[in-house]
Tab-separated table of C-alpha atoms in Angstrom:
chain	number	residue	atom	x	y	z
A	1	MET	CA	0.051	-0.030	-0.034
A	2	LYS	CA	1.345	3.490	-0.950
A	3	LYS	CA	2.126	5.871	2.025
A	4	THR	CA	1.154	9.394	2.047
A	5	LEU	CA	3.429	11.906	3.668
A	6	GLU	CA	1.341	13.697	6.321
A	7	PRO	CA	1.393	17.298	6.558
A	8	PRO	CA	3.945	18.914	8.919
A	9	SER	CA	3.212	18.827	12.600
A	10	ARG	CA	2.324	21.960	14.685
A	11	THR	CA	5.746	21.381	16.415
A	12	ALA	CA	7.563	21.381	13.314
A	13	THR	CA	5.965	24.408	11.805
A	14	PHE	CA	6.629	26.262	15.440
A	15	LEU	CA	10.179	24.959	15.083
A	16	ALA	CA	10.379	26.592	11.173
A	17	ALA	CA	9.142	29.890	12.198
A	18	MET	CA	11.683	29.862	15.079
A	19	GLN	CA	14.240	29.086	12.942
A	20	ARG	CA	13.427	31.754	10.459
A	21	TRP	CA	13.143	34.487	13.201
A	22	ARG	CA	16.661	33.506	14.517
A	23	GLY	CA	18.022	33.860	11.044
A	24	ARG	CA	16.662	37.650	11.097
A	25	ARG	CA	18.270	37.815	14.691
A	26	HIS	CA	21.811	37.283	13.228
A	27	ALA	CA	22.220	40.786	11.110
A	28	ALA	CA	21.633	42.196	14.403
A	29	ALA	CA	24.078	40.850	16.477
A	30	VAL	CA	26.766	43.037	15.756
A	31	PRO	CA	27.214	46.406	14.032
A	32	ARG	CA	27.228	47.185	10.310
A	33	LEU	CA	30.478	46.150	8.705
A	34	ASP	CA	31.735	49.696	8.069
A	35	LEU	CA	31.406	50.253	12.272
A	36	LEU	CA	33.226	47.051	13.442
A	37	PRO	CA	36.203	47.853	15.287
A	38	CYS	CA	39.441	46.875	13.538
A	39	ILE	CA	42.914	46.501	13.967
A	40	PRO	CA	44.672	48.462	10.904
A	41	VAL	CA	47.463	46.194	9.355
A	42	VAL	CA	50.014	47.486	6.705
A	43	ALA	CA	48.755	45.581	3.670
A	44	ALA	CA	52.555	44.611	3.246
A	45	ASN	CA	52.786	42.630	5.762
A	46	ILE	CA	50.009	40.067	4.730
A	47	VAL	CA	51.081	37.030	2.516
A	48	THR	CA	48.545	34.325	1.126
A	49	LEU	CA	50.826	30.932	1.013
A	50	ALA	CA	50.377	28.737	-1.667
A	51	ALA	CA	50.036	25.267	-0.488
A	52	PRO	CA	49.982	22.814	2.758
A	53	ALA	CA	53.876	22.202	2.137
A	54	ALA	CA	54.520	26.096	2.473
A	55	PHE	CA	52.097	26.532	5.482
A	56	ARG	CA	54.034	23.282	7.155
A	57	GLU	CA	57.535	25.045	6.141
A	58	THR	CA	56.664	28.602	7.625
A	59	LEU	CA	55.256	27.135	10.709
A	60	LEU	CA	58.340	25.176	11.477
A	61	GLN	CA	60.173	28.446	10.644
A	62	LEU	CA	58.600	30.753	12.897
A	63	VAL	CA	58.591	28.286	15.547
A	64	ALA	CA	62.328	27.824	15.406
A	65	ALA	CA	62.711	31.720	15.589
A	66	ALA	CA	60.730	32.390	18.174
A	67	ASN	CA	61.789	34.536	20.946
A	68	GLU	CA	58.494	35.152	22.973
A	69	ARG	CA	55.424	33.118	22.685
A	70	ILE	CA	54.291	30.311	20.573
A	71	LEU	CA	50.620	29.936	21.164
A	72	ILE	CA	48.531	27.527	19.089
A	73	SER	CA	44.640	26.780	18.529
A	74	THR	CA	43.431	24.101	16.531
A	75	LEU	CA	40.930	21.271	16.648
A	76	TYR	CA	43.644	18.554	16.766
A	77	LEU	CA	47.464	17.783	16.921
A	78	GLN	CA	47.600	14.592	15.371
A	79	ASP	CA	49.770	11.510	16.602
A	80	ASP	CA	51.251	11.062	13.281
A	81	ASP	CA	54.413	11.912	11.474
A	82	ALA	CA	53.330	15.850	11.027
A	83	GLY	CA	52.027	15.891	14.755
A	84	ARG	CA	54.996	14.767	16.039
A	85	GLU	CA	57.244	16.709	13.905
A	86	VAL	CA	55.642	19.995	15.184
A	87	LEU	CA	55.541	18.642	18.894
A	88	ALA	CA	59.261	17.875	18.239
A	89	ALA	CA	59.724	21.628	16.985
A	90	LEU	CA	57.931	23.165	20.027
A	91	TYR	CA	60.174	21.231	22.502
A	92	ALA	CA	63.262	22.138	20.523
A	93	ALA	CA	62.259	25.700	20.652
A	94	LYS	CA	61.695	25.426	24.499
A	95	ARG	CA	65.059	23.999	25.065
A	96	ALA	CA	66.726	26.664	22.937
A	97	ARG	CA	65.079	29.481	24.673
A	98	PRO	CA	63.459	28.486	28.101
A	99	GLU	CA	62.114	31.838	28.261
A	100	VAL	CA	59.835	31.446	25.643
A	101	GLN	CA	56.158	30.771	26.603
A	102	ILE	CA	54.464	27.813	24.801
A	103	ALA	CA	50.894	26.726	24.751
A	104	VAL	CA	48.670	24.280	22.835
A	105	PHE	CA	44.931	24.367	22.712
A	106	VAL	CA	43.007	21.605	21.253
A	107	ASP	CA	39.389	19.803	21.633
A	108	TRP	CA	39.318	18.086	24.796
A	109	HIS	CA	37.052	15.355	23.148
A	110	ARG	CA	38.878	14.890	19.780
A	111	ALA	CA	42.241	14.367	21.724
A	112	GLN	CA	40.953	11.683	23.708
A	113	ARG	CA	39.508	9.224	20.843
A	114	GLY	CA	40.785	7.562	17.931
A	115	LEU	CA	40.008	8.454	14.422
A	116	ILE	CA	36.421	7.494	13.000
A	117	GLY	CA	35.962	4.329	11.272
A	118	LYS	CA	39.102	3.198	12.979
A	119	ALA	CA	39.994	0.756	16.103
A	120	ALA	CA	39.354	2.219	19.432
A	121	SER	CA	42.258	4.216	21.212
A	122	THR	CA	43.179	6.396	23.745
A	123	GLY	CA	43.845	9.413	20.898
A	124	ASN	CA	46.232	11.966	20.709
A	125	ALA	CA	46.364	12.507	24.219
A	126	ALA	CA	48.384	9.539	24.685
A	127	LEU	CA	51.596	11.140	22.253
A	128	TYR	CA	51.050	14.178	24.471
A	129	ALA	CA	51.454	12.427	27.556
A	130	ASP	CA	54.323	10.271	26.344
A	131	MET	CA	56.520	13.150	25.004
A	132	ALA	CA	55.994	15.252	28.153
A	133	ALA	CA	57.130	11.997	30.250
A	134	ARG	CA	60.195	11.738	28.063
A	135	LEU	CA	61.055	15.642	27.342
A	136	GLY	CA	59.867	17.568	30.308
A	137	PRO	CA	56.582	19.509	30.967
A	138	GLY	CA	57.686	22.765	28.956
A	139	VAL	CA	54.970	22.082	26.148
A	140	PRO	CA	51.567	22.363	27.943
A	141	ILE	CA	48.526	21.062	25.583
A	142	TYR	CA	45.136	21.981	27.111
A	143	GLY	CA	42.156	20.424	26.114
A	144	VAL	CA	39.012	22.717	25.899
A	145	PRO	CA	35.400	21.112	26.372
A	146	VAL	CA	33.034	23.243	24.664
A	147	GLN	CA	30.253	20.757	25.205
A	148	LYS	CA	29.623	17.664	27.651
A	149	ARG	CA	30.078	15.577	24.119
A	150	GLU	CA	31.579	15.893	21.068
A	151	LEU	CA	28.568	15.682	18.740
A	152	LEU	CA	27.074	18.583	20.705
A	153	GLY	CA	29.853	20.840	19.734
A	154	VAL	CA	33.571	21.127	19.918
A	155	MET	CA	36.764	23.757	20.517
A	156	HIS	CA	37.006	24.932	16.317
A	157	LEU	CA	39.254	27.777	16.901
A	158	LYS	CA	42.092	28.524	14.515
A	159	GLY	CA	45.272	30.451	14.838
A	160	PHE	CA	48.968	30.062	15.516
A	161	VAL	CA	50.545	33.068	17.607
A	162	ILE	CA	54.303	33.240	17.264
A	163	ASP	CA	55.790	36.401	18.579
A	164	GLY	CA	54.268	39.104	16.925
A	165	ALA	CA	52.928	37.199	13.828
A	166	VAL	CA	49.770	35.273	13.288
A	167	LEU	CA	49.505	32.028	11.004
A	168	TYR	CA	45.987	31.754	10.030
A	169	SER	CA	44.402	28.767	8.397
A	170	GLY	CA	41.343	26.477	8.791
A	171	ALA	CA	43.810	23.314	8.884
A	172	SER	CA	44.562	21.377	11.390
A	173	ILE	CA	47.910	19.428	12.375
A	174	ASN	CA	48.356	16.364	10.815
A	175	ASP	CA	50.123	14.584	7.677
A	176	VAL	CA	47.285	15.811	5.235
A	177	TYR	CA	46.526	18.934	6.248
A	178	LEU	CA	50.475	19.383	6.215
A	179	HIS	CA	51.108	17.454	3.088
A	180	ARG	CA	53.644	15.205	4.985
A	181	HIS	CA	53.456	12.375	2.512
A	182	GLN	CA	51.817	11.714	-0.686
A	183	ARG	CA	48.391	13.203	0.087
A	184	TYR	CA	47.150	16.783	1.268
A	185	ARG	CA	44.185	18.347	2.125
A	186	LEU	CA	43.729	22.084	0.945
A	187	ASP	CA	42.746	24.739	3.126
A	188	ARG	CA	43.491	28.421	2.903
A	189	TYR	CA	47.012	29.835	4.457
A	190	HIS	CA	47.554	33.374	5.617
A	191	LEU	CA	50.647	35.187	7.384
A	192	ILE	CA	49.944	37.972	9.122
A	193	GLU	CA	52.711	40.389	10.878
A	194	SER	CA	51.001	42.372	13.364
A	195	ARG	CA	51.699	42.879	16.952
A	196	PRO	CA	48.357	44.133	18.003
A	197	LEU	CA	46.253	41.140	16.230
A	198	ALA	CA	48.712	38.815	17.641
A	199	ASP	CA	48.016	40.179	21.389
A	200	SER	CA	44.230	40.079	20.299
A	201	LEU	CA	44.372	36.450	19.613
A	202	ALA	CA	46.645	35.650	22.292
A	203	ALA	CA	44.398	37.112	24.866
A	204	LEU	CA	41.710	34.826	24.455
A	205	MET	CA	43.795	31.796	24.785
A	206	THR	CA	45.771	32.989	27.632
A	207	ASP	CA	43.138	34.876	29.553
A	208	VAL	CA	40.021	33.197	28.906
A	209	LEU	CA	40.858	29.568	28.139
A	210	ARG	CA	43.747	28.493	30.086
A	211	PRO	CA	42.971	29.734	33.377
A	212	ASP	CA	39.132	28.461	33.244
A	213	ALA	CA	38.410	25.377	35.379
A	214	ALA	CA	37.017	23.285	32.440
A	215	VAL	CA	40.249	23.437	30.345
A	216	ARG	CA	42.676	20.911	31.662
A	217	ARG	CA	45.970	19.567	30.732
A	218	LEU	CA	46.314	16.758	28.091
A	219	ASP	CA	49.909	16.153	28.535
A	220	THR	CA	49.398	13.894	31.553
A	221	VAL	CA	48.194	10.522	32.307
A	222	SER	CA	46.146	11.916	35.179
A	223	ARG	CA	43.298	13.625	33.730
A	224	PRO	CA	39.892	13.718	34.979
A	225	GLY	CA	36.746	12.353	33.417
A	226	THR	CA	34.454	14.414	31.629
A	227	ALA	CA	31.493	13.667	33.874
A	228	SER	CA	33.323	15.130	36.549
A	229	LEU	CA	33.630	18.739	34.419
A	230	HIS	CA	30.080	18.975	33.434
A	231	GLN	CA	29.164	22.210	35.628
A	232	ALA	CA	32.676	23.846	34.427
A	233	ILE	CA	31.915	23.015	30.799
A	234	VAL	CA	28.581	24.625	31.146
A	235	LYS	CA	29.922	27.673	32.488
A	236	LEU	CA	32.986	27.967	30.147
A	237	ARG	CA	30.416	27.496	27.394
A	238	ARG	CA	28.403	30.842	28.744
A	239	ILE	CA	31.710	32.818	29.060
A	240	LEU	CA	32.800	31.900	25.534
A	241	ALA	CA	29.347	33.178	24.284
A	242	ALA	CA	29.767	36.412	25.880
A	243	SER	CA	33.584	36.797	24.711
A	244	SER	CA	35.260	38.618	21.972
A	245	TYR	CA	38.640	39.563	20.818
A	246	PRO	CA	39.711	42.594	22.054
A	247	THR	CA	40.044	45.451	19.653
A	248	ALA	CA	40.354	49.399	20.086
A	249	ALA	CA	37.453	51.224	18.697
A	250	GLY	CA	37.890	54.165	16.361
A	251	ALA	CA	41.106	53.212	14.463
A	252	MET	CA	41.589	54.549	11.213
A	253	ILE	CA	42.497	52.449	8.243
A	254	GLY	CA	45.517	54.257	6.235
A	255	ASN	CA	46.258	54.437	2.544
A	256	GLU	CA	48.620	51.386	2.659
A	257	GLN	CA	46.639	49.405	5.436
A	258	VAL	CA	43.940	47.119	5.516
A	259	GLY	CA	41.638	46.761	8.842
A	260	ILE	CA	41.308	43.347	10.420
A	261	THR	CA	38.699	42.545	12.833
A	262	PRO	CA	39.085	39.237	14.843
A	263	LEU	CA	35.633	37.690	15.481
A	264	LEU	CA	34.603	34.697	17.971
A	265	GLY	CA	31.237	32.929	17.198
A	266	LEU	CA	29.395	30.056	19.600
A	267	GLY	CA	25.976	29.383	19.178
A	268	SER	CA	23.242	30.452	16.949
A	269	ARG	CA	22.049	33.356	19.050
A	270	ALA	CA	23.785	36.894	18.656
A	271	ASN	CA	26.761	35.000	17.353
A	272	PRO	CA	29.042	37.462	15.637
A	273	LEU	CA	30.845	35.616	13.266
A	274	ASN	CA	27.546	34.218	12.024
A	275	SER	CA	26.304	37.613	11.789
A	276	VAL	CA	29.025	38.934	10.046
A	277	ILE	CA	29.216	36.007	7.110
A	278	VAL	CA	25.435	36.835	6.538
A	279	GLN	CA	26.257	40.681	6.455
A	280	LEU	CA	28.834	40.164	3.675
A	281	ILE	CA	26.844	38.107	1.674
A	282	GLU	CA	23.796	40.740	2.027
A	283	SER	CA	26.406	43.431	1.386
A	284	ALA	CA	27.704	42.038	-2.052
A	285	THR	CA	26.793	44.354	-5.080
A	286	GLN	CA	29.104	42.747	-7.645
A	287	ARG	CA	30.720	39.632	-6.937
A	288	LEU	CA	30.367	37.079	-4.013
A	289	VAL	CA	32.781	34.201	-3.394
A	290	VAL	CA	31.983	31.233	-1.038
A	291	PHE	CA	34.613	28.785	-0.239
A	292	THR	CA	32.864	25.802	1.916
A	293	PRO	CA	34.015	21.938	2.364
A	294	TYR	CA	30.651	20.623	2.660
A	295	PHE	CA	27.663	21.746	0.882
A	296	ASN	CA	25.439	21.951	3.599
A	297	LEU	CA	24.686	25.532	4.026
A	298	PRO	CA	22.878	26.971	7.358
A	299	GLY	CA	19.259	28.836	6.609
A	300	PRO	CA	20.190	32.246	7.014
A	301	VAL	CA	23.237	31.680	4.401
A	302	ARG	CA	20.905	29.906	2.143
A	303	ARG	CA	18.501	32.466	2.163
A	304	ALA	CA	20.889	35.205	1.799
A	305	LEU	CA	22.510	33.628	-1.254
A	306	ASP	CA	19.257	33.065	-2.877
A	307	GLU	CA	18.220	36.603	-2.376
A	308	LYS	CA	22.000	37.731	-3.914
A	309	ILE	CA	21.217	35.494	-7.017
A	310	ARG	CA	17.774	37.007	-7.402
A	311	GLN	CA	19.501	40.404	-7.213
A	312	GLN	CA	21.847	39.404	-10.020
A	313	CYS	CA	24.821	39.564	-7.964
A	314	ARG	CA	27.448	37.398	-9.440
A	315	VAL	CA	27.926	34.444	-6.963
A	316	THR	CA	30.943	31.964	-7.335
A	317	ILE	CA	30.661	28.646	-4.598
A	318	VAL	CA	33.663	26.526	-4.663
A	319	VAL	CA	33.225	23.423	-2.808
A	320	GLY	CA	34.889	19.940	-2.966
A	321	ASP	CA	33.848	17.045	-5.124
A	322	LYS	CA	32.366	14.005	-3.228
A	323	THR	CA	35.436	12.224	-4.057
A	324	ALA	CA	37.475	15.196	-2.471
A	325	ASN	CA	35.694	15.037	0.616
A	326	ASP	CA	37.602	13.788	3.659
A	327	TYR	CA	34.914	10.974	4.387
A	328	TYR	CA	34.873	9.622	1.036
A	329	ILE	CA	35.467	5.905	1.174
A	330	PRO	CA	36.615	4.595	-2.426
A	331	ALA	CA	34.677	2.084	-4.104
A	332	ASP	CA	37.561	-0.779	-3.500
A	333	GLN	CA	37.228	-0.120	0.332
A	334	PRO	CA	34.759	-1.635	3.020
A	335	PHE	CA	31.887	0.811	3.186
A	336	SER	CA	30.707	2.414	6.515
A	337	THR	CA	28.006	4.792	7.754
A	338	ILE	CA	30.278	7.845	7.421
A	339	GLY	CA	30.849	7.182	3.904
A	340	ALA	CA	27.393	8.182	3.053
A	341	LEU	CA	28.157	11.832	4.108
A	342	PRO	CA	29.772	13.113	0.521
A	343	TYR	CA	26.700	11.684	-1.126
A	344	LEU	CA	24.107	13.381	1.300
A	345	TYR	CA	26.019	16.625	0.406
A	346	GLU	CA	26.297	16.191	-3.137
A	347	ALA	CA	22.626	15.603	-3.175
A	348	ASN	CA	22.382	18.988	-1.520
A	349	LEU	CA	24.224	20.597	-4.111
A	350	ARG	CA	22.415	18.990	-6.732
A	351	ARG	CA	19.215	20.380	-5.265
A	352	PHE	CA	20.458	23.782	-5.118
A	353	CYS	CA	21.823	23.848	-8.755
A	354	LYS	CA	18.350	22.682	-9.947
A	355	THR	CA	16.427	25.014	-8.098
A	356	HIS	CA	19.033	28.069	-9.743
A	357	GLN	CA	19.538	26.406	-13.008
A	358	ASN	CA	18.455	29.640	-14.595
A	359	ALA	CA	21.042	31.767	-13.018
A	360	VAL	CA	23.394	29.092	-13.832
A	361	ASP	CA	22.717	29.216	-17.451
A	362	GLN	CA	23.078	32.895	-17.596
A	363	GLY	CA	26.418	33.132	-15.652
A	364	LEU	CA	25.005	34.628	-12.371
A	365	LEU	CA	25.929	31.761	-10.430
A	366	ASP	CA	29.059	29.424	-10.975
A	367	LEU	CA	29.189	26.166	-8.910
A	368	HIS	CA	32.944	24.927	-8.910
A	369	LEU	CA	33.436	21.432	-7.977
A	370	TRP	CA	37.283	21.412	-7.009
A	371	CYS	CA	38.775	17.856	-7.556
A	372	HIS	CA	42.894	17.128	-7.792
A	373	ASP	CA	43.728	13.309	-8.063
A	374	HIS	CA	43.279	11.662	-4.386
A	375	HIS	CA	43.757	14.808	-2.601
A	376	SER	CA	40.987	16.366	-0.442
A	377	PHE	CA	39.226	19.799	-0.071
A	378	HIS	CA	38.863	21.778	3.151
A	379	LEU	CA	38.562	25.747	2.056
A	380	LYS	CA	36.617	28.240	3.994
A	381	GLY	CA	35.776	31.554	3.719
A	382	LEU	CA	34.150	34.951	1.479
A	383	LEU	CA	35.386	37.181	-0.731
A	384	VAL	CA	32.924	39.971	-1.394
A	385	ASP	CA	33.093	42.539	-4.348
A	386	ASP	CA	36.855	44.013	-3.882
A	387	ASP	CA	37.158	45.339	-0.538
A	388	TYR	CA	35.963	42.536	2.048
A	389	ALA	CA	37.457	39.050	2.776
A	390	LEU	CA	36.949	36.500	5.512
A	391	LEU	CA	39.470	33.838	6.523
A	392	THR	CA	37.778	31.607	8.960
A	393	GLY	CA	38.079	27.905	10.478
A	394	SER	CA	34.112	27.741	10.002
A	395	ASN	CA	33.005	25.327	7.478
A	396	ILE	CA	29.710	27.405	6.900
A	397	ASN	CA	27.461	24.294	7.602
A	398	PRO	CA	24.680	23.877	10.449
A	399	ARG	CA	27.089	22.494	13.261
A	400	ALA	CA	29.450	25.457	12.869
A	401	TRP	CA	26.473	27.549	13.015
A	402	ARG	CA	24.862	26.156	16.167
A	403	LEU	CA	27.264	24.244	18.029
A	404	ASP	CA	31.103	24.556	17.526
A	405	LEU	CA	33.234	27.319	18.967
A	406	GLU	CA	34.598	29.168	15.738
A	407	ASN	CA	36.534	31.939	14.699
A	408	GLY	CA	37.644	34.210	11.949
A	409	LEU	CA	39.483	37.172	10.510
A	410	LEU	CA	37.233	39.582	8.670
A	411	ILE	CA	39.592	41.798	6.608
A	412	HIS	CA	38.506	45.294	5.202
A	413	ASP	CA	40.416	46.484	2.417
A	414	PRO	CA	39.120	49.620	1.046
A	415	HIS	CA	42.294	50.620	-1.128
A	416	ARG	CA	42.077	47.645	-2.871
A	417	ARG	CA	45.880	46.441	-1.395
A	418	LEU	CA	45.083	42.811	-1.611
A	419	LEU	CA	43.306	42.481	-4.634
A	420	GLU	CA	46.402	40.789	-6.562
A	421	GLN	CA	46.688	38.625	-4.000
A	422	HIS	CA	43.054	37.406	-3.862
A	423	ARG	CA	43.215	36.990	-7.845
A	424	VAL	CA	45.895	34.939	-7.447
A	425	GLU	CA	44.597	32.586	-4.431
A	426	ILE	CA	41.408	32.178	-6.718
A	427	GLU	CA	43.162	31.211	-9.768
A	428	ARG	CA	45.284	28.618	-7.981
A	429	ILE	CA	42.211	27.281	-6.351
A	430	LEU	CA	40.041	27.190	-9.492
A	431	ALA	CA	42.948	25.133	-11.380
A	432	HIS	CA	41.433	22.067	-10.201
A	433	THR	CA	37.630	22.865	-10.548
A	434	ARG	CA	35.306	21.698	-12.875
A	435	ARG	CA	32.040	24.588	-13.380
A	436	LEU	CA	28.987	22.555	-12.933
A	437	ASP	CA	26.710	23.614	-16.229
A	438	HIS	CA	23.940	21.604	-15.149
A	439	HIS	CA	22.165	19.811	-11.950
A	440	GLN	CA	22.414	16.503	-14.223
A	441	GLY	CA	26.138	16.954	-14.441
A	442	LEU	CA	25.892	15.672	-10.525
A	443	ASP	CA	25.747	11.758	-10.356
A	444	GLY	CA	22.228	10.821	-9.450
A	445	ILE	CA	21.230	8.569	-5.932
A	446	GLU	CA	21.030	5.381	-8.468
A	447	THR	CA	24.552	5.545	-9.200
A	448	TYR	CA	25.796	5.704	-5.645
A	449	PRO	CA	27.197	2.504	-4.173
A	450	LEU	CA	24.372	0.527	-2.574
A	451	PRO	CA	24.957	1.172	1.012
A	452	ALA	CA	24.773	4.870	0.281
A	453	GLN	CA	21.783	4.381	-1.754
A	454	ARG	CA	19.765	2.455	0.922
A	455	LEU	CA	20.838	4.936	3.823
A	456	LEU	CA	20.121	8.167	1.905
A	457	LYS	CA	16.491	6.569	0.787
A	458	ARG	CA	15.882	5.737	4.421
A	459	LEU	CA	16.917	9.207	5.722
A	460	ALA	CA	14.799	10.733	3.005
A	461	ARG	CA	11.746	8.525	3.860
A	462	THR	CA	12.031	9.499	7.553
A	463	ARG	CA	12.742	12.952	6.848
A	464	ALA	CA	16.005	12.482	9.322
A	465	ASP	CA	18.172	13.592	6.275
A	466	ARG	CA	17.589	17.219	7.736
A	467	LEU	CA	18.554	16.157	11.119
A	468	VAL	CA	21.852	14.452	9.866
A	469	ASN	CA	22.449	18.032	8.113
A	470	GLN	CA	22.141	19.837	11.044
A	471	VAL	CA	24.582	17.868	13.567
A	472	LEU	CA	27.219	16.946	10.763
């Protein structure tokens, strides 16, 4: 007997209305873009790095030359060759100059588990404790629990503060992000020489995170259980939701300068980073470029993009092909549930392209799929007209929007000093993309591996695909 779909319940209708209301609140969370306080930075002191290998080399060079401080914030520092290389460099810097302040901040939960789909393990924390036992306590590694469980939110802050420089990327530290062996995961990489910006990012790590009762050392075998930290975690989340990076108001951007506003974001309400992302999209008049690794847009972003396309603003979205997704499982390997995610994201993209097929045909909407051999794609951020750019670790998906602790650097470039760097960066990225001319240019569900087909059909039948999109 054929089943019929029931109309949405009152609860579902109410929740949808609340989501629309919350989306409208984002625009009021922070002042207008041109009124945001910023840190003036000489444009010549900003360098866009070309590739993961350059990112790794620059990081190691900065660490080796550090005289004052090395503060690192990243989702994880992996127990692999790249992770051990970075940790060894930190210990070497401490031995060479004991007065250098060193601290690493990673997600508490992620550090204490193995990789998804792999055998259970004690996680990266075992490496931290082992190196501390062998080499001494000079490189403290702190676990930051944003929520009681990893599924409900992680510490996704990015940024390497080394003396008066900021090395910013959405990349974490492992073999693939740092192109330690044959494969790489592409992100964006920027080196910014600015003492005030470095001080601003450092302040959150040293003044807010490090002294908090919920933030505990991971480089020791005697760690408290997460359950014992539950009350402290709730308090930390409230503190972080109300925190911001210190910046002085009233700064003017000189002719050879850009203005940089560091942004912090946590939760769906009054989130400054989310608000700026929506405002950036809404402010675009000529050209908008969006980078996202997973095509799973939050509602406010989707609606703002829909409106820009309707206004005939030129919109370019660069996303990874499903085979360039870090969850993609090749056909010759055993399939697991997590391997359905790239297909779910591709189905989202197919629907988006179908909805805006006229704009694609007219050249107003350019959808680019990145694919380069067996490498993967993890770019994030926005470029708006020729005067705004956002560097961020946020994946611009519902999870980043609602659950994770995120940050970003908003660059205001009224004198177009970084225009050439942006052009070169885009050309380099697009060199490995293909433009999607039609929604039928993407594989249909009938071509997917049978386990992925069954799972996606079951999710769609129960409407659980919407829930999955919200948490992954």
